[in-house]
CSV table of C-alpha atoms and ligand atoms in Angstrom, one decimal:
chain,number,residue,atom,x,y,z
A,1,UNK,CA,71.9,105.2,97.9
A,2,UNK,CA,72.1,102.5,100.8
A,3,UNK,CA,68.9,100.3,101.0
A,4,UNK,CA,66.6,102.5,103.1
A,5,UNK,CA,64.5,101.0,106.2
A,6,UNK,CA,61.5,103.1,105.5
A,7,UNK,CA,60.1,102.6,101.9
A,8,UNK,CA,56.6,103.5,101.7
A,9,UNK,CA,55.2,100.7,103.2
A,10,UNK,CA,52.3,101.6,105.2
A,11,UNK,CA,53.2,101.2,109.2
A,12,UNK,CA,50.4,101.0,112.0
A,13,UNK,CA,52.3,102.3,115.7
A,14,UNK,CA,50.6,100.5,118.4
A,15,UNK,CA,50.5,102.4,121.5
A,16,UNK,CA,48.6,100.6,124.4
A,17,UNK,CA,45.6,99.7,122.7
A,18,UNK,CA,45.7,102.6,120.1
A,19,UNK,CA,46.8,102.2,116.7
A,20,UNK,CA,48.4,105.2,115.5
A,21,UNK,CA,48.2,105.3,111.3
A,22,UNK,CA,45.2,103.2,111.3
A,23,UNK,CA,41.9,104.8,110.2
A,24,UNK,CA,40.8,106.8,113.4
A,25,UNK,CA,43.0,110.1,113.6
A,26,UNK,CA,44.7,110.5,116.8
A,27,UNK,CA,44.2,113.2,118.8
A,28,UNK,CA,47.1,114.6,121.2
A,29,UNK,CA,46.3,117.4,123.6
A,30,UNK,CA,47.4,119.1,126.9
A,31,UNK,CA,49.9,121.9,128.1
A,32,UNK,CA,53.0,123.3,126.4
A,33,UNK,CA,54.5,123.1,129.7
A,34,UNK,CA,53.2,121.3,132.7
A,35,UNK,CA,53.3,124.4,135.6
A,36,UNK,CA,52.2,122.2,138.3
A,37,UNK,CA,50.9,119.2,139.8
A,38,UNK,CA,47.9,121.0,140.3
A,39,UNK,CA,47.9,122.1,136.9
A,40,UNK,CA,48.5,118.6,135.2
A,41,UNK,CA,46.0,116.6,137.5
A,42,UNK,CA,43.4,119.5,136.3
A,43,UNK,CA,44.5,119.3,132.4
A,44,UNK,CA,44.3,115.0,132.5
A,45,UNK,CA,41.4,115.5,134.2
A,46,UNK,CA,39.0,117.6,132.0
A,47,UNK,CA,40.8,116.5,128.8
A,48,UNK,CA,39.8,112.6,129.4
A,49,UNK,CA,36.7,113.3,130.0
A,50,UNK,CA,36.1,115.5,127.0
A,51,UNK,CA,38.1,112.8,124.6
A,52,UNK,CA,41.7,112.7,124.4
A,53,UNK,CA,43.7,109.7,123.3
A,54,UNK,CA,47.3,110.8,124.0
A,55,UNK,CA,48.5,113.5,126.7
A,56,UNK,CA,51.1,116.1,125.8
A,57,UNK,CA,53.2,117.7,128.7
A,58,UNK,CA,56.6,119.3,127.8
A,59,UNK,CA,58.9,118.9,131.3
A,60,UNK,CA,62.5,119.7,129.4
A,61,UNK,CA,61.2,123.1,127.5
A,62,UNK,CA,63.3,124.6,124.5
A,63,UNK,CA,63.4,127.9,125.1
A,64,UNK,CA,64.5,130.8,122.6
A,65,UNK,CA,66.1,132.4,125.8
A,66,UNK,CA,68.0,130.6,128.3
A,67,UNK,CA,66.9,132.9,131.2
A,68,UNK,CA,62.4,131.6,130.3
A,69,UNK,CA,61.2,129.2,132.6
A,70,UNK,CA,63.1,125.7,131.4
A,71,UNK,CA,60.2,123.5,132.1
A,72,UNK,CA,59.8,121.1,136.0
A,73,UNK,CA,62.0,118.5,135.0
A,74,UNK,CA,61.9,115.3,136.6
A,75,UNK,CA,59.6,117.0,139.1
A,76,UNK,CA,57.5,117.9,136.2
A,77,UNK,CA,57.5,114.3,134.4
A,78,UNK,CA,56.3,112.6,138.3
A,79,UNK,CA,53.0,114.2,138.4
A,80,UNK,CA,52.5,114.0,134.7
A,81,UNK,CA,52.7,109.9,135.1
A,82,UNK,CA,50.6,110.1,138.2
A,83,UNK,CA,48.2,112.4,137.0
A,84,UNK,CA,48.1,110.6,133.4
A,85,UNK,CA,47.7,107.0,135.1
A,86,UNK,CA,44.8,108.5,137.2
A,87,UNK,CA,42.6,108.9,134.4
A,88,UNK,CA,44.7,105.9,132.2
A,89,UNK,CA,46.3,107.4,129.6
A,90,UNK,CA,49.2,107.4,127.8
A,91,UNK,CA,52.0,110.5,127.8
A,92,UNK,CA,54.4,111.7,125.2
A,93,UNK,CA,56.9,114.4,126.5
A,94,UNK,CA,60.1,116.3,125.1
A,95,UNK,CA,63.7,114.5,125.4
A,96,UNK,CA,66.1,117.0,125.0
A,97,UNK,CA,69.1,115.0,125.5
A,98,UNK,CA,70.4,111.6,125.2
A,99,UNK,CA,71.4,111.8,128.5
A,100,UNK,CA,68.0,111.5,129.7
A,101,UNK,CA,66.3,108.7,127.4
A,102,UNK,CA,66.9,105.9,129.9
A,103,UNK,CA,65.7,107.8,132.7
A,104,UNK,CA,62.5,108.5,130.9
A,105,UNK,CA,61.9,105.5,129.6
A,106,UNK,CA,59.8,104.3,132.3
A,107,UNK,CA,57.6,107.0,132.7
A,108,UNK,CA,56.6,107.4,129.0
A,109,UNK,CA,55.0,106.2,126.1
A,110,UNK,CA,56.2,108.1,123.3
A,111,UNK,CA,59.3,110.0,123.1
A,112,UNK,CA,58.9,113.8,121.4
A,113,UNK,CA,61.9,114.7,119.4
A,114,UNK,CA,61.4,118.8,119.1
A,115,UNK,CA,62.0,120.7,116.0
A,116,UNK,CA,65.2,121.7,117.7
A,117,UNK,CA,66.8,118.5,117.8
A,118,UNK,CA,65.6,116.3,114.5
A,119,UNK,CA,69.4,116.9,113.2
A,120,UNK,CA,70.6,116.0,116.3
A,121,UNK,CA,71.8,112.4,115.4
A,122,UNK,CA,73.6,110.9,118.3
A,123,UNK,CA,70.2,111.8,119.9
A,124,UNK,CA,68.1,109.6,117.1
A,125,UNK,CA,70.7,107.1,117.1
A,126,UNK,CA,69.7,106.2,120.6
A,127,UNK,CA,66.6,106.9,120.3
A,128,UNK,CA,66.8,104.1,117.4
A,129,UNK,CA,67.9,101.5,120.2
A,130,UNK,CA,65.2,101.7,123.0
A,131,UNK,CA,61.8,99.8,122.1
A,132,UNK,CA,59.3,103.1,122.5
A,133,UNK,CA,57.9,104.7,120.1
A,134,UNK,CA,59.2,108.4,118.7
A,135,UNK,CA,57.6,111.2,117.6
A,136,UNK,CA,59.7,112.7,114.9
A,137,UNK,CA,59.1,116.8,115.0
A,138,UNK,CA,60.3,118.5,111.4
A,139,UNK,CA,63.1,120.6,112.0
A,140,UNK,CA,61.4,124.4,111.2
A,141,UNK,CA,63.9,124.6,108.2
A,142,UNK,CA,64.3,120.6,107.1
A,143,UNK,CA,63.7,119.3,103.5
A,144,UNK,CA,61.4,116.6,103.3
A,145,UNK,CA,64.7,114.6,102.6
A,146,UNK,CA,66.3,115.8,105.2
A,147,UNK,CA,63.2,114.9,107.4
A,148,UNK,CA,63.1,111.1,105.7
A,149,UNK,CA,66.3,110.5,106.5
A,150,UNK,CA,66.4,111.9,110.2
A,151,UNK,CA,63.7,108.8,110.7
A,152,UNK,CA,66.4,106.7,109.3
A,153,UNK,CA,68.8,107.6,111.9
A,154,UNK,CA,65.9,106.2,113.8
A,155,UNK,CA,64.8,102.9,112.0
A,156,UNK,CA,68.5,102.5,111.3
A,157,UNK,CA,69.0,101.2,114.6
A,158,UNK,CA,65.9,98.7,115.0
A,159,UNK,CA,63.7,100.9,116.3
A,160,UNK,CA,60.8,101.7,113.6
A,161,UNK,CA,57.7,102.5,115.8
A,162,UNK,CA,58.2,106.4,114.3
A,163,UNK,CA,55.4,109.2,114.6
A,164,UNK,CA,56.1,112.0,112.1
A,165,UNK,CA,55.1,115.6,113.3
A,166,UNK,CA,54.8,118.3,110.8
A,167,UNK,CA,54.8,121.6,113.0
A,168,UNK,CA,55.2,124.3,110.7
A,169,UNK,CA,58.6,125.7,108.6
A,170,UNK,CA,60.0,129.2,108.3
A,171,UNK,CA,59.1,130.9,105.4
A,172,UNK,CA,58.4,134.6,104.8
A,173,UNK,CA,55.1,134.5,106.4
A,174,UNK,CA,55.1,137.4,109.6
A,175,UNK,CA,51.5,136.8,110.5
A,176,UNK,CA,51.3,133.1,111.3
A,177,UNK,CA,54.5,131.5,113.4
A,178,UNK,CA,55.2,129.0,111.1
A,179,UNK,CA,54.0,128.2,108.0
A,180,UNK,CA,52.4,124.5,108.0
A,181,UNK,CA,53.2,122.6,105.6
A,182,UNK,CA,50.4,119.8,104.5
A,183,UNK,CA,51.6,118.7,101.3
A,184,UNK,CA,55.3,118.1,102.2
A,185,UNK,CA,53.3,116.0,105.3
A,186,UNK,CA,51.8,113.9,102.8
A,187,UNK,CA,55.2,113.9,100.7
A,188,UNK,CA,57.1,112.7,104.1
A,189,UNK,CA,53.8,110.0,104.7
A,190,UNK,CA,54.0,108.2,101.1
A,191,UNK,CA,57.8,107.8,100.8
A,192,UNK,CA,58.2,106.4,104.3
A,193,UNK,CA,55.2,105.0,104.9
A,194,UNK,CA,55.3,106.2,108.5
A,195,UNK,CA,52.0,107.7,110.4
A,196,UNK,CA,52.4,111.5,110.0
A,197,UNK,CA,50.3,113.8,112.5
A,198,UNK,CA,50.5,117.7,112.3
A,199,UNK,CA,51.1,120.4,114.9
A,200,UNK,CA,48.6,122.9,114.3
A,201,UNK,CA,49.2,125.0,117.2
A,202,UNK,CA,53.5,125.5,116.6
A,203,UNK,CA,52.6,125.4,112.8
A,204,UNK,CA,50.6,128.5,112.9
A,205,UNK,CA,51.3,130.0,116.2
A,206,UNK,CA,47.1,131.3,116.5
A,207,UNK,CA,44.5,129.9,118.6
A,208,UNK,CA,41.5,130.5,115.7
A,209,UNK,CA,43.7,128.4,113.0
A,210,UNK,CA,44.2,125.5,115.2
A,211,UNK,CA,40.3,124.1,114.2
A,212,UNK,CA,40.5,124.8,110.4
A,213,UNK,CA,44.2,123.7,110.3
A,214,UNK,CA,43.1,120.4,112.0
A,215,UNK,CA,40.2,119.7,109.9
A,216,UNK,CA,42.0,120.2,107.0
A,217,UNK,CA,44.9,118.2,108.3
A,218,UNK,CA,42.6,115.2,108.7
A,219,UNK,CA,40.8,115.8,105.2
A,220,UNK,CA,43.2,115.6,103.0
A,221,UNK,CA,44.5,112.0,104.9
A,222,UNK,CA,46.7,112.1,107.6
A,223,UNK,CA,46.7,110.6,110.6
A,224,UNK,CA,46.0,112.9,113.7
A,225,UNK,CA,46.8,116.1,115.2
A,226,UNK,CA,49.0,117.7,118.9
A,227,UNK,CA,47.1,120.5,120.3
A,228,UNK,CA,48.1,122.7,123.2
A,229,UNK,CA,45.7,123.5,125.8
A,230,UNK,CA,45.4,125.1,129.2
A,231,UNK,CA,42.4,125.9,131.4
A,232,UNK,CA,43.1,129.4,131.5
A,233,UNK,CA,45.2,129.7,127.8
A,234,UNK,CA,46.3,133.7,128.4
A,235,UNK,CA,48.0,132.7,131.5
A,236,UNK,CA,49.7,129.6,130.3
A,237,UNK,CA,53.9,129.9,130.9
A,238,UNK,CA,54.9,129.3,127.4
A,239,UNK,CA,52.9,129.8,123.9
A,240,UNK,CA,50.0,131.6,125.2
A,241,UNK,CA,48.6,132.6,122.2
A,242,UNK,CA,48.7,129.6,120.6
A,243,UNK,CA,46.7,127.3,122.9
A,244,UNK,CA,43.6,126.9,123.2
A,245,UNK,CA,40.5,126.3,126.2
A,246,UNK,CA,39.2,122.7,127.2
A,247,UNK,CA,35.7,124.0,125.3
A,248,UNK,CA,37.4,125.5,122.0
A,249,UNK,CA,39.2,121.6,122.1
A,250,UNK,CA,36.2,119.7,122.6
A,251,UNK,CA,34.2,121.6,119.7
A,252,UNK,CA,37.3,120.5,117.6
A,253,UNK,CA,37.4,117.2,118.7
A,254,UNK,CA,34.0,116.5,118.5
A,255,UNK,CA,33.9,116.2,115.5
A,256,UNK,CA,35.7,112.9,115.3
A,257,UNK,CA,34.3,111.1,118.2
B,301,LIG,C1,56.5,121.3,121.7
B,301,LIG,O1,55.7,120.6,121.1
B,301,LIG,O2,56.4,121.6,123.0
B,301,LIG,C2,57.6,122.0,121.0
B,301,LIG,C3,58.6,122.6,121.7
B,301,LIG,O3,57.4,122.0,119.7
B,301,LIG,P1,58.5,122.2,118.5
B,301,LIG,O4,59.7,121.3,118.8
B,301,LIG,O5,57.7,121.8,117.3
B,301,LIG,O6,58.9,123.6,118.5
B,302,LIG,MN1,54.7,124.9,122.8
């Protein structure tokens, strides 16, 4: 085996004055899609005042079918900066291709590598050679080793300021979306050392999980949570049923203020 960059010792990501792996869980929230700059400024809004420490916005949107709405695009990622510097706070977004890192590099803080992508290695690779932060999202279907070793692609290149995101695996489960995945979390957190925070709104696909899922998520040690919300969660554009009201978010978040 080559001599690995990550070995299990503990790593602190410093973004602005957060510290991400430290002993505060971090809490990520916002839409699965920005629809708007209406819709952002609103989200930013409400969510800073309720206690939010990282935004989530997805502007480049994964779809299952090509012909769903693909997310604003650079359109979408303008008003998220301005509506996220309004109330000053930092943004993590979706890139979905290579192509697009040094564009984006100035408008965000951490880069979100989707489920989709965390094989896609020419993607990490480059990833690996820009000085932001990356949010490493377990492929739905990836070992823990093959997880571990898609932040090496990362850390390979320099670049170790890694966020690991368990959001759920396929299993036979037909209830839940995804089945989530603590203990391999905790698995992927000791042999790299790397912060690992969990999706509990991809990992189960159900708005009523998304509190216990988070709670347990911090219990049993690790280091913060992404949640989607939406001021009016039925009519959200993508993953509806999954995301949750500003109020069912602050009763969650409470908790840990
Ligand atoms: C997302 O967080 O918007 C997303 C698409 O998640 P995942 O890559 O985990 O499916
Ligand atoms: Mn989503």
């Amino acid at each position: 085996m080559d001599k690995l960059k990550l070995t299990g010792k503990k790593k602190i990501i410093k973004v602005r004055d957060l510290e991400i792996g430290a002993e505060k869980p971090i809490f990520i929230a916002g839409p699965c899609s920005i629809e708007s700059e209406e819709h952002i400024i609103d989200e930013a809004n409400n969510l800073k005042k309720i206690g939010v420490d990282i935004l989530r916005g997805g502007v480049f949107k994964p779809r299952t079918s090509p012909y769903d709405f693909q997310g604003l695009g650079y359109e979408g990622l303008e008003y998220f900066k301005k509506a996220a510097d309004n109330v000053n706070l930092p943004i993590i977004t979706e890139v979905l291709s290579e192509d697009d890192i040094e564009k984006m590099i100035d408008y965000v803080d951490i880069f979100q590598v989707g489920s989709r992508n965390m094989y896609n290695y020419s993607l990490l690779k480059k990833l690996g050679k820009t000085n932001k932060p990356v949010l490493l999202k377990r492929g739905f279907s990836a070992t823990i080793k093959e997880w571990t070793m898609a932040a090496e692609y990362i850390a390979m290149g320099g670049n170790e300021d890694i966020i690991l995101c368990e959001r759920g695996i396929r299993a036979f489960n037909d209830y839940t979306r995804n089945t989530l995945d603590l203990a391999g979390a905790l698995v992927a957190k000791n042999l790299t050392g790397l912060p690992v925070i969990v999706d509990p709104s991809h990992g189960t696909g159900r708005r009523e999980l998304i509190g216990p899922m988070t709670d347990a998520a911090i219990a049993c040690g690790l280091d913060g949570v992404i949640i989607e919300t939406h001021r009016n969660p039925d009519t959200a554009i993508s993953d509806a049923k999954q995301t949750i009201t500003y109020s069912d978010y602050e009763k969650i978040r409470g908790k840990y203020l």
